[in-house]
Coordinates of C-alpha atoms and ligand atoms in Angstrom, one line a residue:
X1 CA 0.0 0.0 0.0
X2 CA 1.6 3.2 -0.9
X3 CA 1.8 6.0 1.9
X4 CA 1.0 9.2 1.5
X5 CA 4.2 9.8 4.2
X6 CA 6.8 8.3 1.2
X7 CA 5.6 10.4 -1.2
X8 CA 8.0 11.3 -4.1
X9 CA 8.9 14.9 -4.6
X10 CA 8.7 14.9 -8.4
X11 CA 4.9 14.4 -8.4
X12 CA 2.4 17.1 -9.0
X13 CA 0.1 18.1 -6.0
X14 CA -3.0 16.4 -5.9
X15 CA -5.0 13.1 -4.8
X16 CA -2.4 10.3 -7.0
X17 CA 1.1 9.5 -6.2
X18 CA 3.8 7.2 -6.4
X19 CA 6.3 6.8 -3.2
X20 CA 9.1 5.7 -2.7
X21 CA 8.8 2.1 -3.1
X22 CA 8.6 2.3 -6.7
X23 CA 10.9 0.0 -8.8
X24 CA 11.0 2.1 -11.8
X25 CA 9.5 -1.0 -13.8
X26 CA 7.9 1.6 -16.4
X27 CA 4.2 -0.3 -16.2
X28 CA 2.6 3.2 -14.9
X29 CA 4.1 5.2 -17.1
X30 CA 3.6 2.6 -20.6
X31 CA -0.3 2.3 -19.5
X32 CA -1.2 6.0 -18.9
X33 CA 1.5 8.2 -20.0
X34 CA -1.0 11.2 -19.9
X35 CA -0.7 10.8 -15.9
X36 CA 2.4 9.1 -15.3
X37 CA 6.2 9.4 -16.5
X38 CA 9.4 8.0 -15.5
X39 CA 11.2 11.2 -13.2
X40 CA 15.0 11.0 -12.5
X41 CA 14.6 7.3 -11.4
X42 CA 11.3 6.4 -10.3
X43 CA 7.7 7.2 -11.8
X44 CA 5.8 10.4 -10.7
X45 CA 2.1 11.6 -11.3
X46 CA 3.0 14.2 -13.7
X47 CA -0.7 15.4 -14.2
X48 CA -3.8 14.3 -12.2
X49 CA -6.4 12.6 -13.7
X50 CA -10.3 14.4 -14.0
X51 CA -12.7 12.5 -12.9
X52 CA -14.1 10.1 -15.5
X53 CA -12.6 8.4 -17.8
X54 CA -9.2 9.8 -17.1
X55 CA -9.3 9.1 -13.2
X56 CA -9.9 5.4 -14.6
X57 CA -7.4 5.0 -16.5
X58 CA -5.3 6.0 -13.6
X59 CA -6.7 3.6 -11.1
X60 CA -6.0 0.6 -13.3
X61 CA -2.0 1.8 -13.4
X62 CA -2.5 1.7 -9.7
X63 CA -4.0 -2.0 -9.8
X64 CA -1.4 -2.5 -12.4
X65 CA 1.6 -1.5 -10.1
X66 CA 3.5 -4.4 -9.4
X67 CA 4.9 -3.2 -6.1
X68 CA 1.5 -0.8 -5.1
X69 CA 3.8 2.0 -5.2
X70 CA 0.6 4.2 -6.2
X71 CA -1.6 6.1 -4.2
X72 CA -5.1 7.6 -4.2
X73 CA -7.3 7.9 -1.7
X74 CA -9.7 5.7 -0.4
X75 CA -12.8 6.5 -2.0
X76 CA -11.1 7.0 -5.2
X77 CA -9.9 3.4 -5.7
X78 CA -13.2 1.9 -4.9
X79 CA -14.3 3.4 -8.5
X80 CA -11.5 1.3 -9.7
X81 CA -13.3 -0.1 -12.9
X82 CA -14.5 -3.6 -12.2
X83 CA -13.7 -4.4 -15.8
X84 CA -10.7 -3.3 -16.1
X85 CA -7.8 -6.0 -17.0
X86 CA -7.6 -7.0 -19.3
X87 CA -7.5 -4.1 -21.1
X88 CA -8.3 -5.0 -25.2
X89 CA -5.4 -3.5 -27.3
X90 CA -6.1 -4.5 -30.7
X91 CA -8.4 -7.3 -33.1
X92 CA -7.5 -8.7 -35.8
X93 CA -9.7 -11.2 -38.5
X94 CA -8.2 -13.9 -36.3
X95 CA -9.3 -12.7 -32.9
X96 CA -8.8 -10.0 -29.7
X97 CA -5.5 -9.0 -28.1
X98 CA -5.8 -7.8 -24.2
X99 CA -3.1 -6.5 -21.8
X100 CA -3.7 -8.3 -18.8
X101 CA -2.6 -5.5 -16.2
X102 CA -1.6 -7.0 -12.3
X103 CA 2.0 -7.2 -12.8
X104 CA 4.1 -9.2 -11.0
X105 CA 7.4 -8.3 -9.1
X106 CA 8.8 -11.7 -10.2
X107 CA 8.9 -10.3 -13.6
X108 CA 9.6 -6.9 -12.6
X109 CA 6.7 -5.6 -13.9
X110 CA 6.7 -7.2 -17.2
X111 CA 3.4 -7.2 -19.8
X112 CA 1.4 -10.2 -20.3
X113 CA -1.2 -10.3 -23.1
X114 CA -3.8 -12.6 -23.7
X115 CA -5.4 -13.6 -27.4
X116 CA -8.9 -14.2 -28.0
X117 CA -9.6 -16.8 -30.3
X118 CA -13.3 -17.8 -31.7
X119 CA -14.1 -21.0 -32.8
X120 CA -12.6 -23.2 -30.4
X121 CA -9.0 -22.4 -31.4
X122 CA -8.5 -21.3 -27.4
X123 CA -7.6 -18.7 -25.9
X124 CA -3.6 -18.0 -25.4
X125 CA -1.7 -16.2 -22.6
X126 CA 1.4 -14.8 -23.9
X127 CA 4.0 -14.6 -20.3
X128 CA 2.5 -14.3 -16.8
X129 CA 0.4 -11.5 -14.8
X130 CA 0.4 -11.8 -11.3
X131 CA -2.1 -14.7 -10.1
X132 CA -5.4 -13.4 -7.7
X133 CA -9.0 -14.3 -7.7
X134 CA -9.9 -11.1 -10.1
X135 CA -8.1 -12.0 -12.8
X136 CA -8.7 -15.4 -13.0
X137 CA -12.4 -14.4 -13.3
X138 CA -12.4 -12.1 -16.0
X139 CA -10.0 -14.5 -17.9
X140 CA -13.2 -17.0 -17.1
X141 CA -15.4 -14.7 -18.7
X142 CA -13.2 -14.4 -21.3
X143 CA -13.4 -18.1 -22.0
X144 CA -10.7 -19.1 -19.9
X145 CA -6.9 -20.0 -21.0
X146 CA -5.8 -23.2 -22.9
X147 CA -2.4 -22.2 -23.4
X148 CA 0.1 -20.5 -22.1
X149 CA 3.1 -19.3 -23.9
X150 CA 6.6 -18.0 -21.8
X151 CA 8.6 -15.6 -23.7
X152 CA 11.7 -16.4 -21.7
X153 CA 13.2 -16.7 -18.3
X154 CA 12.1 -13.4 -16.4
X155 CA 8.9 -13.1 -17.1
X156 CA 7.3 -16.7 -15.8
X157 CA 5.6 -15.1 -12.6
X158 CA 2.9 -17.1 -11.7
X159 CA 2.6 -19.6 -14.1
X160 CA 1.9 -22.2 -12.1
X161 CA -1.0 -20.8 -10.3
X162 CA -2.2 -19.8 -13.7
X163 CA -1.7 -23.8 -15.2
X164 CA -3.6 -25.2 -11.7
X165 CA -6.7 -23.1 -12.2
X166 CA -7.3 -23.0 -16.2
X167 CA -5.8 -26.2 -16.9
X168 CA -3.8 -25.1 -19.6
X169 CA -0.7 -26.2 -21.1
X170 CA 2.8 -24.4 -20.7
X171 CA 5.5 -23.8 -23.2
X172 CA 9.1 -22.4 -22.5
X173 CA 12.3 -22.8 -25.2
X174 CA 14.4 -25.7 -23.7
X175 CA 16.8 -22.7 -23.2
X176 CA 15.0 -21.8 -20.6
X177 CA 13.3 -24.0 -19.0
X178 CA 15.1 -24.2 -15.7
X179 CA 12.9 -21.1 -14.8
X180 CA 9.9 -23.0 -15.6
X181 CA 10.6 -26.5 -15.1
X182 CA 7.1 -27.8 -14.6
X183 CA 6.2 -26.4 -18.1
X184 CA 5.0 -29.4 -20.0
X185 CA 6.0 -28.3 -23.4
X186 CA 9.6 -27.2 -25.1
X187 CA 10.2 -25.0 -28.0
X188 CA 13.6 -26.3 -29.0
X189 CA 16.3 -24.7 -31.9
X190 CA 16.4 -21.2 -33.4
X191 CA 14.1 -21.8 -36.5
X192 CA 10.5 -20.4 -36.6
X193 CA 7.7 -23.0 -36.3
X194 CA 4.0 -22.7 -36.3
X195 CA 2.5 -23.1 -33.1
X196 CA -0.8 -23.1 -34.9
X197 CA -2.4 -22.0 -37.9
X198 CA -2.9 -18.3 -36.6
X199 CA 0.1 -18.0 -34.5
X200 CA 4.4 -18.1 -35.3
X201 CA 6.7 -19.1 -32.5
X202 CA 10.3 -17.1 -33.3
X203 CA 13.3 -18.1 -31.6
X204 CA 15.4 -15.0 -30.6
X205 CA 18.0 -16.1 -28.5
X206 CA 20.2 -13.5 -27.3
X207 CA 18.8 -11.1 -24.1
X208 CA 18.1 -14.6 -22.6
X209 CA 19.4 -18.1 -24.4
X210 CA 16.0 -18.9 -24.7
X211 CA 14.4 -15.6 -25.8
X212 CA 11.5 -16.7 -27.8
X213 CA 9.1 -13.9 -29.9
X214 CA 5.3 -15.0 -30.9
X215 CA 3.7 -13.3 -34.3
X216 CA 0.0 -13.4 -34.0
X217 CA -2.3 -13.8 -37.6
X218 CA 0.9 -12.2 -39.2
X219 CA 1.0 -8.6 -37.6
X220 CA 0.7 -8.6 -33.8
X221 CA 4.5 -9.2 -32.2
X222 CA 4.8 -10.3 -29.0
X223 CA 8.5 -9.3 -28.2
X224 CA 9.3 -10.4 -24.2
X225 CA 12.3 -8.3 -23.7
X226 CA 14.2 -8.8 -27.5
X227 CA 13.4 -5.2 -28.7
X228 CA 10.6 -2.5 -27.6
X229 CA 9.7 1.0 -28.9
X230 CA 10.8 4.3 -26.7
X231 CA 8.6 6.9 -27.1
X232 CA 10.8 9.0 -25.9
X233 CA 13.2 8.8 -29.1
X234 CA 10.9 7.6 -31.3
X235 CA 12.7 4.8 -32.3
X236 CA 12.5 0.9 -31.7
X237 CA 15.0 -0.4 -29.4
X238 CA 17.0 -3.3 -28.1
X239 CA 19.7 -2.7 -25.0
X240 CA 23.0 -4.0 -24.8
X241 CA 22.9 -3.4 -21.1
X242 CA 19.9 -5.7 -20.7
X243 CA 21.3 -8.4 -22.2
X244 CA 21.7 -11.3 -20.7
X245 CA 23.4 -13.9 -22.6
X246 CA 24.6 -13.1 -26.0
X247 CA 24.7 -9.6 -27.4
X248 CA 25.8 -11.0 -31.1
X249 CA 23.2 -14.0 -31.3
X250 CA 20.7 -10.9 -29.8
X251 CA 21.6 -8.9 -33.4
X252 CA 21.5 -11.6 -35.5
X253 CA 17.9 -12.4 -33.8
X254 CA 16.8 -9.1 -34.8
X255 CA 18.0 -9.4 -38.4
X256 CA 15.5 -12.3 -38.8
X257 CA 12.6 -10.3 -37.8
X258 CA 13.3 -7.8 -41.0
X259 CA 11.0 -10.2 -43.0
X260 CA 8.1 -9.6 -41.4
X261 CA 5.5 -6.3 -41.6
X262 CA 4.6 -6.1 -37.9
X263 CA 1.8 -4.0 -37.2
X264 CA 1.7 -4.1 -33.1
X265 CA 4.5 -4.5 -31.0
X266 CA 4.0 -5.5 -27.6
X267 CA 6.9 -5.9 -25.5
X268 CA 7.3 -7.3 -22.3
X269 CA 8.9 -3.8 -20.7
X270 CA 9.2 -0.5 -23.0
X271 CA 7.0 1.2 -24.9
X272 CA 4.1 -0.4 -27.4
X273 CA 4.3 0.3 -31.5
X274 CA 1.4 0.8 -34.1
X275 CA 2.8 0.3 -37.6
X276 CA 2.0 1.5 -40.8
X277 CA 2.4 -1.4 -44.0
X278 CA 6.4 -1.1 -44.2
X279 CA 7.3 0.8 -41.6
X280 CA 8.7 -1.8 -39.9
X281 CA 11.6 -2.9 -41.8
X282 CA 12.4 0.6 -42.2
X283 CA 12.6 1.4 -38.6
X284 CA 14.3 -2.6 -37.7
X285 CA 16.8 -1.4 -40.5
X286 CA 17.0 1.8 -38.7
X287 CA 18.2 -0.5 -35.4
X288 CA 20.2 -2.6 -36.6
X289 CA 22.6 0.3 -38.3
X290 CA 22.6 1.7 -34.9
X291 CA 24.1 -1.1 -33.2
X292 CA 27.5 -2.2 -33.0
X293 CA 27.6 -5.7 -33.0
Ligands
SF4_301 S1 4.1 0.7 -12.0 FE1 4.7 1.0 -9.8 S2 6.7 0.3 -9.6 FE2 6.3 0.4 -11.8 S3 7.1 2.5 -12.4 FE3 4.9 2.8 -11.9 S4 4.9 3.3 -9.7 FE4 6.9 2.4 -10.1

């Protein structure tokens, strides 16, 4: 619970806050940058919501915190909107994208995402949120989850709890799967296979061995920790200081993706990425001759 006594000094007077138990995990600030933004290491309200649909939005990056390094009062969080997470980002013919919200410390803060399908195809979990009993009801009403999908090492949370109360299967790269070891299924090698007919599985070993990328109906990218977009230089990146295994392999991954025409990014930390048809090669082209590898 964050206290009003902790308060950070960068945020703007008024009824939301961050204090100083933040971990500077960026899920505030990625979710409602109109009300939060990263300050000289930690987040800060930067401009208080109205009441509404703004003061909403807010309350969910407060549910959202991994660490409940926000504050409002009281009576403000009760109007936290019971609908909430997850949050729908994008549809395509093939079905609905959400961002699930309730991120865990585990993964220090990283997204998870879930995919919609119709028509039996089941619905897919792409990393893990944090694990409670609100969740797991909306992703009831959502039609539940029959598969869930690990991007790589850091970002496995709670994926047991998830596997004991949906059932669903669990796949890691064989990289990787000391993090996860009751996961019942491996990805194994560095080649791109089909997990099924709407949705890619693309090896991209590098910030982990077993980095792994998932392409949803050819245009939604779900990136774990490989590459993100920063708003703040309007470019896409990928960090040799995050790197955690093999900065080489973790270039050559990225040359493989200029094939595609991804139209959403979703990353597991960093900023999210609408594309127009082409601009992503340009701007992966753009990467990659920044980079020394
Ligand atoms: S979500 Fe919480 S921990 Fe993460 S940057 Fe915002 S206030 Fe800090």
């Amino acid at each position: 619970m964050a206290r009003e006594q902790r308060r950070l000094a960068g945020n703007v007077s008024g009824p939301f806050f961050v204090d100083a138990s933040c971990i500077d995990c960026g899920t505030c600030w990625t979710f409602a940058p109109a009300h939060f933004r990263n300050g000289a290491s930690q987040a800060e309200v930067w401009h208080q919501p109205a009441e509404g649909a703004e003061q909403g939005q807010a309350l969910l990056a407060l549910q959202a915190c991994p660490v409940a390094a926000i504050g409002a009062p009281r009576e403000l969080i009760a109007r936290t909107p019971v609908e909430g997470f997850p949050a729908r980002v994008t549809a395509t013919r093939r079905g609905e994208v959400y961002y699930c919200g309730w991120a865990s410390r585990q993964s220090f803060g990283a997204s998870s995402y879930l995919i919609v399908r119709p028509g039996g195809a089941g619905n897919v979990l792409i990393d893990s949120p944090r694990f409670n009993r609100a969740i797991a009801r909306r992703l009831e009403a959502l039609g539940g989850v029959s598969s869930l999908l690990l991007s790589h090492r850091d970002d496995v949370a709670d994926h047991q709890a998830f596997a004991d109360h949906f059932g669903c299967g669990r796949w890691i790269h064989s990289a990787d799967a000391d993090a996860a070891p009751a996961a019942e299924h491996r990805f194994t090698g560095r080649e791109p296979l089909p997990f099924d007919a709407d949705l890619r599985v693309l090896p991209c070993p590098g910030h982990t061995e077993g980095s792994v990328a998932f392409l949803f109906d050819d245009q939604v990218l779900f990136s774990g920790d490989h590459l993100w977009w920063s708003e703040s230089t309007g470019a896409l990146v990928a960090s040799r200081q995050v790197c955690w295994w093999n900065w080489p392999e973790q270039v050559r991954s990225l040359e493989r993706l200029l094939e595609l025409d991804v139209r959403w990014l979703l990353p597991g930390h960093g900023g999210r990425r609408i594309f127009a048809p082409g601009e992503w090669g340009r701007e992966l082209s753009r990467l990659l001759d920044s980079l020394d590898s």
